Tab-separated table of C-alpha atoms in Angstrom:
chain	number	residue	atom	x	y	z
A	105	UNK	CA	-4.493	-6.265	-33.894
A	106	UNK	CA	-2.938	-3.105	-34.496
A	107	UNK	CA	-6.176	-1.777	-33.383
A	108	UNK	CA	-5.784	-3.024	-29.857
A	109	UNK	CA	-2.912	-2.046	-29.344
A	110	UNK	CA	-3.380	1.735	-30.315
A	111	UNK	CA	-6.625	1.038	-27.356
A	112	UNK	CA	-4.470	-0.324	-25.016
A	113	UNK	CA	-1.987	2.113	-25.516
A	114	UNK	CA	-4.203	4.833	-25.002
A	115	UNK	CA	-5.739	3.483	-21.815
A	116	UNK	CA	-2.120	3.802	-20.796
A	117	UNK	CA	-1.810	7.249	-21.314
A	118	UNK	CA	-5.193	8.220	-20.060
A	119	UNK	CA	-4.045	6.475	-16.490
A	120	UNK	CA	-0.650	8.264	-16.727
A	121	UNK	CA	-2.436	11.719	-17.617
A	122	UNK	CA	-4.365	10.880	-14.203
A	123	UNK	CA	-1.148	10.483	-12.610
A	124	UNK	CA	-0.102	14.111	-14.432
A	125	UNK	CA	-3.076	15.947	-13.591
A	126	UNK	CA	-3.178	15.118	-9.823
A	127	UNK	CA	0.390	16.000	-9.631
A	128	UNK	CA	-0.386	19.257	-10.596
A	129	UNK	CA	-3.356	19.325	-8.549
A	130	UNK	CA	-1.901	18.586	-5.371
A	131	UNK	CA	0.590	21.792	-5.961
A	132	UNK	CA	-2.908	23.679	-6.085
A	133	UNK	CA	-4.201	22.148	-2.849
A	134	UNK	CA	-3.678	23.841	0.235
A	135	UNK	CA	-2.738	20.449	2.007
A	136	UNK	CA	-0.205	18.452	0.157
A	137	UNK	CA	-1.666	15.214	-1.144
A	138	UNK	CA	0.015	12.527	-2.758
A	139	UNK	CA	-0.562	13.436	-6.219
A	140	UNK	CA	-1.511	9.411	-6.704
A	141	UNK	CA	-4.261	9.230	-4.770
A	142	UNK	CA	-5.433	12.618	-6.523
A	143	UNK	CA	-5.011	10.811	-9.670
A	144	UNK	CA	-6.699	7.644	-7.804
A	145	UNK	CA	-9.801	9.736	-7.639
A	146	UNK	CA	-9.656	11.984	-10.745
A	147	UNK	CA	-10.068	8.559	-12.482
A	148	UNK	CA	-12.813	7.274	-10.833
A	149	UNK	CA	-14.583	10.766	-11.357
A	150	UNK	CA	-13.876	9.757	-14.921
A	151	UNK	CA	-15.528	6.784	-14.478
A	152	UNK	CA	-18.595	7.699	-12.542
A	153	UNK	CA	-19.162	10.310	-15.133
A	154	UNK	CA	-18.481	7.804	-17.940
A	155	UNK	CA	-20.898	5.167	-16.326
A	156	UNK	CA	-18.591	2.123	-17.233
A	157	UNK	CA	-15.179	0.829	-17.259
A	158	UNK	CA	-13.449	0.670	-21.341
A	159	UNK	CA	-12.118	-2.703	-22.112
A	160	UNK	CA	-9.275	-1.624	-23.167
A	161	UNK	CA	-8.823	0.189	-19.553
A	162	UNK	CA	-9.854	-2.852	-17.574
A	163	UNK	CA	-7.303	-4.909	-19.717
A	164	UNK	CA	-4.374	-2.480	-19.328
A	165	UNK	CA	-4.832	-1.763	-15.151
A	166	UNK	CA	-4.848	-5.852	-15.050
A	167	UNK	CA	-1.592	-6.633	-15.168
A	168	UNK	CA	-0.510	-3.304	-13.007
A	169	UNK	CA	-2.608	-4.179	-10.130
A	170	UNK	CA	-1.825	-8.002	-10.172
A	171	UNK	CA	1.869	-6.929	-9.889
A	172	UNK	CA	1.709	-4.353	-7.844
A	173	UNK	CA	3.991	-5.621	-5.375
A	174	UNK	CA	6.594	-5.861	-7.412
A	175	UNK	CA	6.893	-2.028	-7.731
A	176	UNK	CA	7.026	-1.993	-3.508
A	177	UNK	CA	10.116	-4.002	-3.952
A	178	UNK	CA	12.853	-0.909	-4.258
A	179	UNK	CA	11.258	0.847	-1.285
A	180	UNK	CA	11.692	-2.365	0.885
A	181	UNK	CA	15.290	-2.460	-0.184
A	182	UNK	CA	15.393	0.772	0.891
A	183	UNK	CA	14.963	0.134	4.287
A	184	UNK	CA	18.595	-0.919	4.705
A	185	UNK	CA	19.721	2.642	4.729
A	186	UNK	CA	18.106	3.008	8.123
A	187	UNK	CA	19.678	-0.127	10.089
A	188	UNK	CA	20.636	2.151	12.682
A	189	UNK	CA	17.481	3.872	13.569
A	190	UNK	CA	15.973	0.260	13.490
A	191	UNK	CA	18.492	-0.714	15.934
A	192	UNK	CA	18.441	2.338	18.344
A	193	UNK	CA	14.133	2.065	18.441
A	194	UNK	CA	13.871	-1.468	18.303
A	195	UNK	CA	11.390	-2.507	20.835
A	196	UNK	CA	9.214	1.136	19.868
A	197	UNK	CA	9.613	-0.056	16.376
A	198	UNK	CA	8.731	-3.724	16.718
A	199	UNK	CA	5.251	-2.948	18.994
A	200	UNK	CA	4.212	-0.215	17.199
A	201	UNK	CA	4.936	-1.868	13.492
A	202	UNK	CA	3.941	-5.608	14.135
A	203	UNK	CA	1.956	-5.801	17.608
A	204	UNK	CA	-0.334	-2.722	17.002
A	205	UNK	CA	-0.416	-3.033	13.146
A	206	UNK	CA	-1.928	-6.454	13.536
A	207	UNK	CA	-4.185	-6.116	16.248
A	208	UNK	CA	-5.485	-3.430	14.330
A	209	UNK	CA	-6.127	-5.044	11.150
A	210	UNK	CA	-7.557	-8.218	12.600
A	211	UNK	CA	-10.087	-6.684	15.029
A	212	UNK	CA	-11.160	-4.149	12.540
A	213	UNK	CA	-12.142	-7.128	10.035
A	214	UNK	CA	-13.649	-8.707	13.043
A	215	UNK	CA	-15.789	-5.969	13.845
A	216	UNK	CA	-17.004	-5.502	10.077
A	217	UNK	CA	-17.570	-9.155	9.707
A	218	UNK	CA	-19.782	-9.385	12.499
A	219	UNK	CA	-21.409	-5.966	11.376
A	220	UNK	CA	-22.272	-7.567	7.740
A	221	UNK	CA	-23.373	-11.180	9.549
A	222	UNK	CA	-26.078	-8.965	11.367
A	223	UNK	CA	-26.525	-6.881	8.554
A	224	UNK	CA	-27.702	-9.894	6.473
A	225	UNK	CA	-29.700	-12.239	9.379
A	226	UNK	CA	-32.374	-8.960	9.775
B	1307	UNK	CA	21.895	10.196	-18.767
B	1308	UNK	CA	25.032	8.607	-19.036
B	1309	UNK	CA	25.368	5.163	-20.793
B	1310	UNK	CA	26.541	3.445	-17.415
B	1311	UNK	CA	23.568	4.562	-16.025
B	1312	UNK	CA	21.407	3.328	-18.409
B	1313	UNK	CA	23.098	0.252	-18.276
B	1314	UNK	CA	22.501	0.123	-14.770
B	1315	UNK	CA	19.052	0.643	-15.014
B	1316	UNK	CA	18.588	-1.940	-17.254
B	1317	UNK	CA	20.363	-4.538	-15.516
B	1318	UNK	CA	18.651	-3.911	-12.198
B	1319	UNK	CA	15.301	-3.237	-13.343
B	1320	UNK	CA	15.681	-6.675	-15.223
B	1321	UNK	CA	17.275	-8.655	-12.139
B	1322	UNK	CA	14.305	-7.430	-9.775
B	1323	UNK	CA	11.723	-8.625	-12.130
B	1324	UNK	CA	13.522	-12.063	-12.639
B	1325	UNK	CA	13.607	-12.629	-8.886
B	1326	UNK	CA	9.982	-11.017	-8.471
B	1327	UNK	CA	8.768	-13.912	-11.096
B	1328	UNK	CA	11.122	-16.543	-9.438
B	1329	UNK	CA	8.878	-15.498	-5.811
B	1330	UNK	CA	5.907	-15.561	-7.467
B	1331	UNK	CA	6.735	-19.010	-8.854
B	1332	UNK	CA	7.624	-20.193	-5.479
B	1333	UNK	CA	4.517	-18.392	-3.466
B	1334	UNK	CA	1.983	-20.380	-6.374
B	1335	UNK	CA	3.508	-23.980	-5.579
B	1336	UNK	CA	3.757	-23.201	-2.138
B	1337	UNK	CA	0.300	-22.709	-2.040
B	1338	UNK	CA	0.690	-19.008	-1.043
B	1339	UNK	CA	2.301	-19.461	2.450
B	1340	UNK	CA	1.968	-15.965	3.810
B	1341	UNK	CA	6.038	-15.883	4.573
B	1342	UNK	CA	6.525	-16.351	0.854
B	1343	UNK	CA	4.734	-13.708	-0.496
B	1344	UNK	CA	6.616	-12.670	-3.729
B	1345	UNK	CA	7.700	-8.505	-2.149
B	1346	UNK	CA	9.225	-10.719	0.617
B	1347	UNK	CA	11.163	-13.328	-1.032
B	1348	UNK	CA	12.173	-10.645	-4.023
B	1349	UNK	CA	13.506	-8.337	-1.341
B	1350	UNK	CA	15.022	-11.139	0.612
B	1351	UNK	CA	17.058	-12.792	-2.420
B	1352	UNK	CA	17.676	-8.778	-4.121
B	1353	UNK	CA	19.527	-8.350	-0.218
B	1354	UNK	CA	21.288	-11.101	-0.267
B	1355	UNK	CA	22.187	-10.187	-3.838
B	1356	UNK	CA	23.294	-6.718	-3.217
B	1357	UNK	CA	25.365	-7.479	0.387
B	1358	UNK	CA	27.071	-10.512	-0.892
B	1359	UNK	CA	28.267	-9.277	-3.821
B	1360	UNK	CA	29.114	-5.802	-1.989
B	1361	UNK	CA	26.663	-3.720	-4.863
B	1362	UNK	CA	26.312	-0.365	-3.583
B	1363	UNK	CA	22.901	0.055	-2.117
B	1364	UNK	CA	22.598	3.640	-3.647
B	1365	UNK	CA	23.175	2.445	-6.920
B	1366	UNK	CA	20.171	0.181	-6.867
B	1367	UNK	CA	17.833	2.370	-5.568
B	1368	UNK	CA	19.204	4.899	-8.209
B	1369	UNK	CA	19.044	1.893	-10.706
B	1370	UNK	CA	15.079	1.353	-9.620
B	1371	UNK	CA	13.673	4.557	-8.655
B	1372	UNK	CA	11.004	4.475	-11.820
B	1373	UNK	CA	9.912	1.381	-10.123
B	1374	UNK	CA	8.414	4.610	-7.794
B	1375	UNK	CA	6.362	5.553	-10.898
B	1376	UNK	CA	4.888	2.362	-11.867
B	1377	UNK	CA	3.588	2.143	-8.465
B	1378	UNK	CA	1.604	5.526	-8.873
B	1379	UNK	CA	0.483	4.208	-12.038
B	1380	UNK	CA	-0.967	1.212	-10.141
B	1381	UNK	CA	-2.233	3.181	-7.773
B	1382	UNK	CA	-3.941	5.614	-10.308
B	1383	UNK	CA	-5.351	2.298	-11.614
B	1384	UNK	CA	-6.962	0.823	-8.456
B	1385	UNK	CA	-9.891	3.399	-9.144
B	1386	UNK	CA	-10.771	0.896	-11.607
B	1387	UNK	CA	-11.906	-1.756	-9.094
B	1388	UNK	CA	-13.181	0.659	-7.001
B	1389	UNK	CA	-15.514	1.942	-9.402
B	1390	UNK	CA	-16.499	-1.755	-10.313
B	1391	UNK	CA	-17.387	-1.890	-6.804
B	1392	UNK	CA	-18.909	1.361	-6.180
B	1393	UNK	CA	-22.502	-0.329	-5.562
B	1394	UNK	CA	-21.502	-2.665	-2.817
B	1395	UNK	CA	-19.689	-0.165	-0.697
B	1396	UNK	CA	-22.383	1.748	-1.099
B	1397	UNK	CA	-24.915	-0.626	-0.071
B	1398	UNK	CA	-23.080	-1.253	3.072
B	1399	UNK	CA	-22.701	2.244	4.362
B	1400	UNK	CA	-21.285	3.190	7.639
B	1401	UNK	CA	-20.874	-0.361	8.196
B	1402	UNK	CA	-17.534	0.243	5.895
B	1403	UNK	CA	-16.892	3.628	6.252
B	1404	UNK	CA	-16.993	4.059	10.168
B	1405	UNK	CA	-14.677	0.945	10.989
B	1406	UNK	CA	-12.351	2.458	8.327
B	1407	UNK	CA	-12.449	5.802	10.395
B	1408	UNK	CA	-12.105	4.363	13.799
B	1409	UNK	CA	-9.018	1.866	12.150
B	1410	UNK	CA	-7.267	5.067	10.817
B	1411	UNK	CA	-7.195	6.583	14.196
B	1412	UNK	CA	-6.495	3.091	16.170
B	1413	UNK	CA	-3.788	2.213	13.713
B	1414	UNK	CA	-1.568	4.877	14.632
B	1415	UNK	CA	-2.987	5.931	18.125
B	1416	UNK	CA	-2.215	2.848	19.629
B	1417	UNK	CA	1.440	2.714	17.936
B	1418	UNK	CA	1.820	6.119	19.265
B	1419	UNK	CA	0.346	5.295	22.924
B	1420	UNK	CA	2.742	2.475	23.225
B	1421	UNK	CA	6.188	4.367	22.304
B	1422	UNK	CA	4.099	7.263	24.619
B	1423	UNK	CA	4.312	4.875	27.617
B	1424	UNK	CA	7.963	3.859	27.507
B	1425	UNK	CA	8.290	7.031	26.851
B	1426	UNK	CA	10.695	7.161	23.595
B	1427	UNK	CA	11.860	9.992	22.150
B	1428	UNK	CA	9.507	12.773	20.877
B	1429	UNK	CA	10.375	12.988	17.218
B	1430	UNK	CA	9.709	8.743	17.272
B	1431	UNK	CA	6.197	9.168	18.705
B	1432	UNK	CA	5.346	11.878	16.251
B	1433	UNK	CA	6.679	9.832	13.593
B	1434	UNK	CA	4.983	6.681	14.620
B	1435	UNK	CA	1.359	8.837	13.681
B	1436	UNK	CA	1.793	8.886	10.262
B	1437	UNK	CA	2.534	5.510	10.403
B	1438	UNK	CA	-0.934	4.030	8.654
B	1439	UNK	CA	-0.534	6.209	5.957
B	1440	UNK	CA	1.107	5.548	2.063
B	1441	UNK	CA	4.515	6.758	1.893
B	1442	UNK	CA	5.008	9.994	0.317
B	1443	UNK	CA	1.645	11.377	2.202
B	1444	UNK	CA	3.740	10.112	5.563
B	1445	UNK	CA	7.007	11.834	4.992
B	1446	UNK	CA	5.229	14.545	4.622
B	1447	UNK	CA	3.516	14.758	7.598
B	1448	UNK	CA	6.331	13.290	9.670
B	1449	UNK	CA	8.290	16.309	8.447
B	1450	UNK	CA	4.764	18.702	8.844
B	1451	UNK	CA	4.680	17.312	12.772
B	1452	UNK	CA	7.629	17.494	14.153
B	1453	UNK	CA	8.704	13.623	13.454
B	1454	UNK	CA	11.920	12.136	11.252
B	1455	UNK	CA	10.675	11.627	7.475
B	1456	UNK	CA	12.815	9.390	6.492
B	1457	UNK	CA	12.275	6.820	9.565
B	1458	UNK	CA	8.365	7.568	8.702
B	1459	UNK	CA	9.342	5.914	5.159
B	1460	UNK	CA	10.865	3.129	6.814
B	1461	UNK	CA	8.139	2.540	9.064
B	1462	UNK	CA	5.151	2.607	7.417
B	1463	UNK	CA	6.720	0.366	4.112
B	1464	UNK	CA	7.586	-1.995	7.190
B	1465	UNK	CA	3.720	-2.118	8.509
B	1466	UNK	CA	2.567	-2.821	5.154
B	1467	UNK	CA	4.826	-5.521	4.887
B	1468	UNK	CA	3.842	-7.039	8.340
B	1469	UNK	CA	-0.094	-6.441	7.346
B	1470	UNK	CA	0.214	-7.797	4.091
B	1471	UNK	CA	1.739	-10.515	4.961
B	1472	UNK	CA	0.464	-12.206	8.340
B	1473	UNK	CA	-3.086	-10.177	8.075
B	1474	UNK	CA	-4.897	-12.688	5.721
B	1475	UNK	CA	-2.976	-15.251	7.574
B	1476	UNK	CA	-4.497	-14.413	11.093
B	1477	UNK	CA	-7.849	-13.836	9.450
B	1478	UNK	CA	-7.772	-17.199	8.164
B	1479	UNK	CA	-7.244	-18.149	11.987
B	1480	UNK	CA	-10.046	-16.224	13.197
B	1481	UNK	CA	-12.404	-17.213	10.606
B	1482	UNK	CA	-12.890	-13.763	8.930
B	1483	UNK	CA	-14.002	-15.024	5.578
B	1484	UNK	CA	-16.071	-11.930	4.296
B	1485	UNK	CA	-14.188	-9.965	1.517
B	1486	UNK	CA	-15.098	-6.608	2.651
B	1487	UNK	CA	-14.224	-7.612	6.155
B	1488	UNK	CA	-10.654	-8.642	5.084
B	1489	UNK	CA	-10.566	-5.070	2.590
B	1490	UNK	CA	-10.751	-2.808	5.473
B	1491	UNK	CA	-8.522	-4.751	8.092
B	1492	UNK	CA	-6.026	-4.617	4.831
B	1493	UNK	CA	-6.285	-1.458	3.341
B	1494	UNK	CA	-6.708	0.570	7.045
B	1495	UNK	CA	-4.012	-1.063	8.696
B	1496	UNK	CA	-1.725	-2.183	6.141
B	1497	UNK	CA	-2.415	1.059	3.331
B	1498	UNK	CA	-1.159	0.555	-0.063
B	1499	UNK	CA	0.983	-2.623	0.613
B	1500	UNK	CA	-2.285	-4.118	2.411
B	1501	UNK	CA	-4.117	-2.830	-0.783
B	1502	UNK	CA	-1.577	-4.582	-3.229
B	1503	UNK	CA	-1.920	-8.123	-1.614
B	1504	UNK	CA	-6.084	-7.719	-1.499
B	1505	UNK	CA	-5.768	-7.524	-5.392
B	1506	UNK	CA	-4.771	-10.979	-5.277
B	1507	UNK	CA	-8.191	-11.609	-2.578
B	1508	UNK	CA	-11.232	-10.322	-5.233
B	1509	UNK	CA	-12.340	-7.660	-6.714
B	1510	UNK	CA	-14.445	-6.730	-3.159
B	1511	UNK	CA	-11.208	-7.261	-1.048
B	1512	UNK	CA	-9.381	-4.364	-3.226
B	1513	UNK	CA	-12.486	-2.201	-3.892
B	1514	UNK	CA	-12.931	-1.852	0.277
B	1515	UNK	CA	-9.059	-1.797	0.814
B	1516	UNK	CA	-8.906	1.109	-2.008
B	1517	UNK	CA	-11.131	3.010	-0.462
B	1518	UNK	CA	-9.997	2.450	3.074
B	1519	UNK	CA	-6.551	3.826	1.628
B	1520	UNK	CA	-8.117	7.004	0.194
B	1521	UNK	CA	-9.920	7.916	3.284
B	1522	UNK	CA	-7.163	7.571	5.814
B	1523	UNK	CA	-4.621	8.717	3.870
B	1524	UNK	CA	-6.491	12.249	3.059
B	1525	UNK	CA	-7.867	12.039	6.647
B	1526	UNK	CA	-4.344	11.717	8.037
B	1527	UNK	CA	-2.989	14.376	6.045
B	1528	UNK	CA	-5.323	17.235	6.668
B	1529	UNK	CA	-5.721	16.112	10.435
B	1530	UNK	CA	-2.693	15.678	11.830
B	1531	UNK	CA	-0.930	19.355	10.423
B	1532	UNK	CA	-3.829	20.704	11.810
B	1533	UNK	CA	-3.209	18.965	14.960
B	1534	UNK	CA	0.541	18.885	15.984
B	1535	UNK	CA	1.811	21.349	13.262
């Protein structure tokens, strides 16, 4: 019991060192990156080198990932700071955010889906 | 630190979970309707919360900005199902990775093209190109290119939303029922928002969507500076 929770705990800290390390990294880099998707990939170097994913890791990113949208939730709030610019841009804002965000994302899955059907009928 | 703040902290961070787990209630027995997705009922109700009861909107955002943290954590953590992954998205090739390249330029090119044509103010069309991009990676470049950083914030958590949201929705409609189909439309178009609501579409879905994030977003950073800077 105890056990676990020294494992889970650690898997904790071995995610957050991640975070650490590609914060630091990304002061290094000569293009700023966001030191979480440095971290992002520092892990799954980890991993590749490591060959498999710890239990206790797999059981301790769970519950992150699953709620991951709940962390989002402050920076949507946010939003409300910038009524005005919304206001002043909204027909830029409104095509570019929902029209070409969508048409986007929908013919790109098109495209792959119809890439994979081929992929698999030859 | 003082004790009021803490205080504050406390309280917040507690009322924005309660709602979060009151939307997530309402998203499961609604049989996840797309418009009920928990980040848009939480921030609805946490609005209506804040304006009605005239809360200062600084002081929650004060109140929750280590909410900023545990969403670096998460994203730290989404190499996990990458890695779990690793095999498909390898397996598929360019089929993945050259859709995810031509999305991360479309994304924002045709967002860009658009405010181009009607021909809207320069900082907003050099703003709208980081647009695709996760948010501290677009600030940055807004600022980098000549565009507003903070209206690059406010965009691109606003297409994330709008992806997240209707994207799986619309695929539905067009019958796009492969999971690494629905990864990339999520993670290229939508980022990490996109990437967040493909955790709750498999293990495949996030893996494609993760890695869809990671390419654009270090595509989008090196490219455009070099660009427009």
């Amino acid at each position: 019991m105890v056990n676990d929770a020294i494992r889970l705990l650690a898997a904790g800290v071995a995610i957050v060192t991640c975070l650490l390390a590609g914060a630091w990294l990304s002061t290094l880099l000569p293009v700023r990156l966001p030191a979480a998707i440095l971290g992002l990939l520092l892990l799954l170097f980890c991993l590749c080198v490591c060959g498999k994913v710890p239990n206790a890791l797999q059981r301790t990113a769970r519950p992150l990932l699953v709620h991951m949208p709940l962390f989002f939730v402050p920076a949507v709030i946010a939003v409300w700071q910038f009524t005005d610019v919304i206001k002043t841009n909204g027909l830029t804002l409104f095509v570019a955010i929902v029209v070409s965000t969508l048409v986007v994302g929908v013919a790109l899955a098109a495209w792959v889906n119809t890439l994979l059907k081929d992929k698999h009928e030859h | 630190m003082s004790t009021e703040h803490i205080v504050q902290v406390m309280l917040w961070s507690v009322v924005t979970g309660g709602i979060y787990c009151a939307g997530l209630w309402l998203y499961k027995i609604s049989r996840s309707q797309p418009l009920l997705h928990p980040i848009v009922t939480s921030a609805t109700a946490i609005s209506v919360l804040i304006f009605s009861l005239g809360i200062s909107l600084t002081n929650y955002l004060q109140a929750t900005h280590w909410f900023s943290w545990l969403l670096n954590i998460a994203t730290v953590a989404l190499a996990i199902p990458m890695y779990q992954q690793i095999q498909v998205i390898r397996h598929y090739g360019w089929r993945v990775w050259l859709p995810i390249i031509a999305g991360g330029i479309a994304a924002p090119g045709s967002a860009w093209l658009f405010a181009w044509s009607i021909e809207a103010p320069e900082d907003l069309q050099m703003t709208l190109l980081a647009k695709s991009i996760t948010t501290p990676l677009a600030i940055d470049v807004a600022g980098a290119i000549g565009g507003i950083p903070a209206l690059a914030a406010v965009i691109v958590i606003l297409t994330g939303l709008v992806g997240a949201v209707f994207a799986p929705w619309l695929f539905r409609f067009f019958n796009i029922t492969n999971p690494i189909a629905a990864g990339v439309g999520l993670g290229t178009a939508a980022h990490a928002i996109g990437t967040a609501r493909a955790v709750q579409m498999g293990q495949t879905t996030t893996a494609v969507a993760t890695l869809a994030l990671c390419i654009n977003g270090i595509a989008t950073a090196v490219v455009l500076p070099l660009l427009f800077g």
